[in-house]
Amino acid sequence: YQIDTEMGAKEWESLVPADGGIVYWRNNETGELETCTTSLFHQLRCLNVVRLELIRPTRLEMHTPNERLLAHCFNYIRQTNLCRSSLFVEAMSDPFDGVNFTYPRVCKDWRRVYEAA
């Protein structure tokens, strides 16, 4: 995905459903409906927050999140990586030469999550 192009912005926006991937969960103790989201959509929104902050100096006309939201997103992504990262050893490669996977990865199929959202 591009970081600072019109097409890139559309790509990033398409990752999260228009309603933000909001789901409602009934609290068993209180009976109240709670507004929730999946960690998938939370992570994707946070990555977009970081993207928007990175391009802010070049796109002043765009709405950008505040520092508090950026700090939240960095910490959320950090915690997610610490809790769910793979421990496979990866070969070092040129960061400007794309992604070089040295072992097969099995990704989750998120279609049902998107369909439900």
Tab-separated table of C-alpha atoms in Angstrom:
chain	number	residue	atom	x	y	z
A	1	TYR	CA	0.000	0.000	0.000
A	2	GLN	CA	1.224	3.476	-0.801
A	3	ILE	CA	1.680	5.849	2.102
A	4	ASP	CA	1.189	9.292	0.574
A	5	THR	CA	-0.957	8.975	-2.533
A	6	GLU	CA	-4.656	9.324	-3.233
A	7	MET	CA	-4.807	5.650	-4.213
A	8	GLY	CA	-2.954	4.698	-1.023
A	9	ALA	CA	-5.482	6.614	1.087
A	10	LYS	CA	-8.298	4.698	-0.615
A	11	GLU	CA	-6.503	1.397	-0.039
A	12	TRP	CA	-6.080	2.132	3.669
A	13	GLU	CA	-9.695	3.298	4.001
A	14	SER	CA	-10.926	0.089	2.347
A	15	LEU	CA	-9.308	-2.084	5.032
A	16	VAL	CA	-11.851	-1.137	7.693
A	17	PRO	CA	-15.633	-1.261	7.156
A	18	ALA	CA	-17.349	2.120	6.806
A	19	ASP	CA	-18.746	1.864	10.349
A	20	GLY	CA	-15.259	1.193	11.728
A	21	GLY	CA	-15.974	-2.489	12.325
A	22	ILE	CA	-18.077	-1.695	15.375
A	23	VAL	CA	-19.805	-4.632	17.057
A	24	TYR	CA	-22.164	-4.610	20.010
A	25	TRP	CA	-21.618	-7.011	22.863
A	26	ARG	CA	-24.069	-7.544	25.705
A	27	ASN	CA	-22.391	-7.332	29.096
A	28	ASN	CA	-23.499	-10.454	30.989
A	29	GLU	CA	-23.269	-8.696	34.348
A	30	THR	CA	-25.079	-5.443	33.556
A	31	GLY	CA	-27.175	-6.464	30.551
A	32	GLU	CA	-26.013	-3.277	28.824
A	33	LEU	CA	-24.914	-3.240	25.200
A	34	GLU	CA	-21.243	-2.307	24.926
A	35	THR	CA	-19.659	-0.844	21.825
A	36	CYS	CA	-16.661	-2.938	20.794
A	37	THR	CA	-14.381	-3.625	17.859
A	38	THR	CA	-12.180	-6.515	16.818
A	39	SER	CA	-8.450	-6.282	17.369
A	40	LEU	CA	-8.032	-6.661	13.585
A	41	PHE	CA	-9.878	-3.427	12.842
A	42	HIS	CA	-8.330	-1.648	15.836
A	43	GLN	CA	-4.849	-2.526	14.568
A	44	LEU	CA	-5.643	-1.412	11.017
A	45	ARG	CA	-7.102	1.902	12.208
A	46	CYS	CA	-3.998	2.489	14.333
A	47	LEU	CA	-1.678	1.778	11.428
A	48	ASN	CA	-3.606	4.354	9.415
A	49	VAL	CA	-3.241	6.868	12.275
A	50	VAL	CA	0.514	6.341	12.135
A	51	ARG	CA	0.447	6.694	8.321
A	52	LEU	CA	-1.459	9.971	8.571
A	53	GLU	CA	1.011	11.336	11.111
A	54	LEU	CA	3.930	10.371	8.887
A	55	ILE	CA	2.518	12.296	5.945
A	56	ARG	CA	1.201	15.258	7.939
A	57	PRO	CA	4.055	17.621	7.018
A	58	THR	CA	3.249	17.091	3.329
A	59	ARG	CA	-0.525	17.099	3.664
A	60	LEU	CA	-1.464	19.867	6.071
A	61	GLU	CA	-4.973	20.054	4.663
A	62	MET	CA	-5.742	16.498	5.817
A	63	HIS	CA	-7.312	15.871	9.196
A	64	THR	CA	-4.695	14.253	11.404
A	65	PRO	CA	-5.046	12.628	14.797
A	66	ASN	CA	-3.662	14.235	17.888
A	67	GLU	CA	-0.541	13.154	19.747
A	68	ARG	CA	-2.553	11.322	22.387
A	69	LEU	CA	-4.221	9.131	19.765
A	70	LEU	CA	-0.880	8.516	18.061
A	71	ALA	CA	0.670	7.478	21.397
A	72	HIS	CA	-2.296	5.157	22.015
A	73	CYS	CA	-1.856	3.547	18.603
A	74	PHE	CA	1.894	3.072	18.928
A	75	ASN	CA	1.402	1.419	22.320
A	76	TYR	CA	-1.477	-0.711	21.056
A	77	ILE	CA	0.556	-1.960	18.084
A	78	ARG	CA	3.568	-2.558	20.348
A	79	GLN	CA	1.466	-4.601	22.790
A	80	THR	CA	-0.149	-6.555	19.972
A	81	ASN	CA	3.228	-7.389	18.481
A	82	LEU	CA	4.612	-8.472	21.835
A	83	CYS	CA	1.600	-10.686	22.533
A	84	ARG	CA	0.976	-12.188	19.097
A	85	SER	CA	4.172	-12.048	17.084
A	86	SER	CA	5.689	-15.043	15.426
A	87	LEU	CA	9.032	-16.229	16.737
A	88	PHE	CA	10.252	-17.475	13.359
A	89	VAL	CA	13.758	-16.337	12.479
A	90	GLU	CA	13.654	-14.062	9.433
A	91	ALA	CA	16.481	-13.291	7.046
A	92	MET	CA	17.542	-9.661	6.963
A	93	SER	CA	16.830	-7.956	3.665
A	94	ASP	CA	16.929	-4.546	2.086
A	95	PRO	CA	13.950	-2.645	3.603
A	96	PHE	CA	13.406	-0.854	0.286
A	97	ASP	CA	13.261	-4.098	-1.704
A	98	GLY	CA	9.838	-5.245	-0.553
A	99	VAL	CA	8.934	-8.071	1.779
A	100	ASN	CA	11.094	-11.181	1.565
A	101	PHE	CA	9.480	-14.096	3.382
A	102	THR	CA	11.968	-16.888	3.923
A	103	TYR	CA	9.412	-19.361	5.234
A	104	PRO	CA	5.777	-20.076	4.411
A	105	ARG	CA	3.270	-18.047	6.393
A	106	VAL	CA	-0.277	-19.069	7.073
A	107	CYS	CA	-2.560	-16.073	7.375
A	108	LYS	CA	-5.993	-16.128	8.913
A	109	ASP	CA	-8.967	-15.798	6.596
A	110	TRP	CA	-10.680	-12.610	7.747
A	111	ARG	CA	-13.554	-12.734	5.228
A	112	ARG	CA	-16.078	-13.851	7.861
A	113	VAL	CA	-15.045	-10.978	10.139
A	114	TYR	CA	-15.568	-8.488	7.308
A	115	GLU	CA	-18.880	-10.127	6.367
A	116	ALA	CA	-20.127	-9.871	9.959
A	117	ALA	CA	-19.005	-6.244	10.246
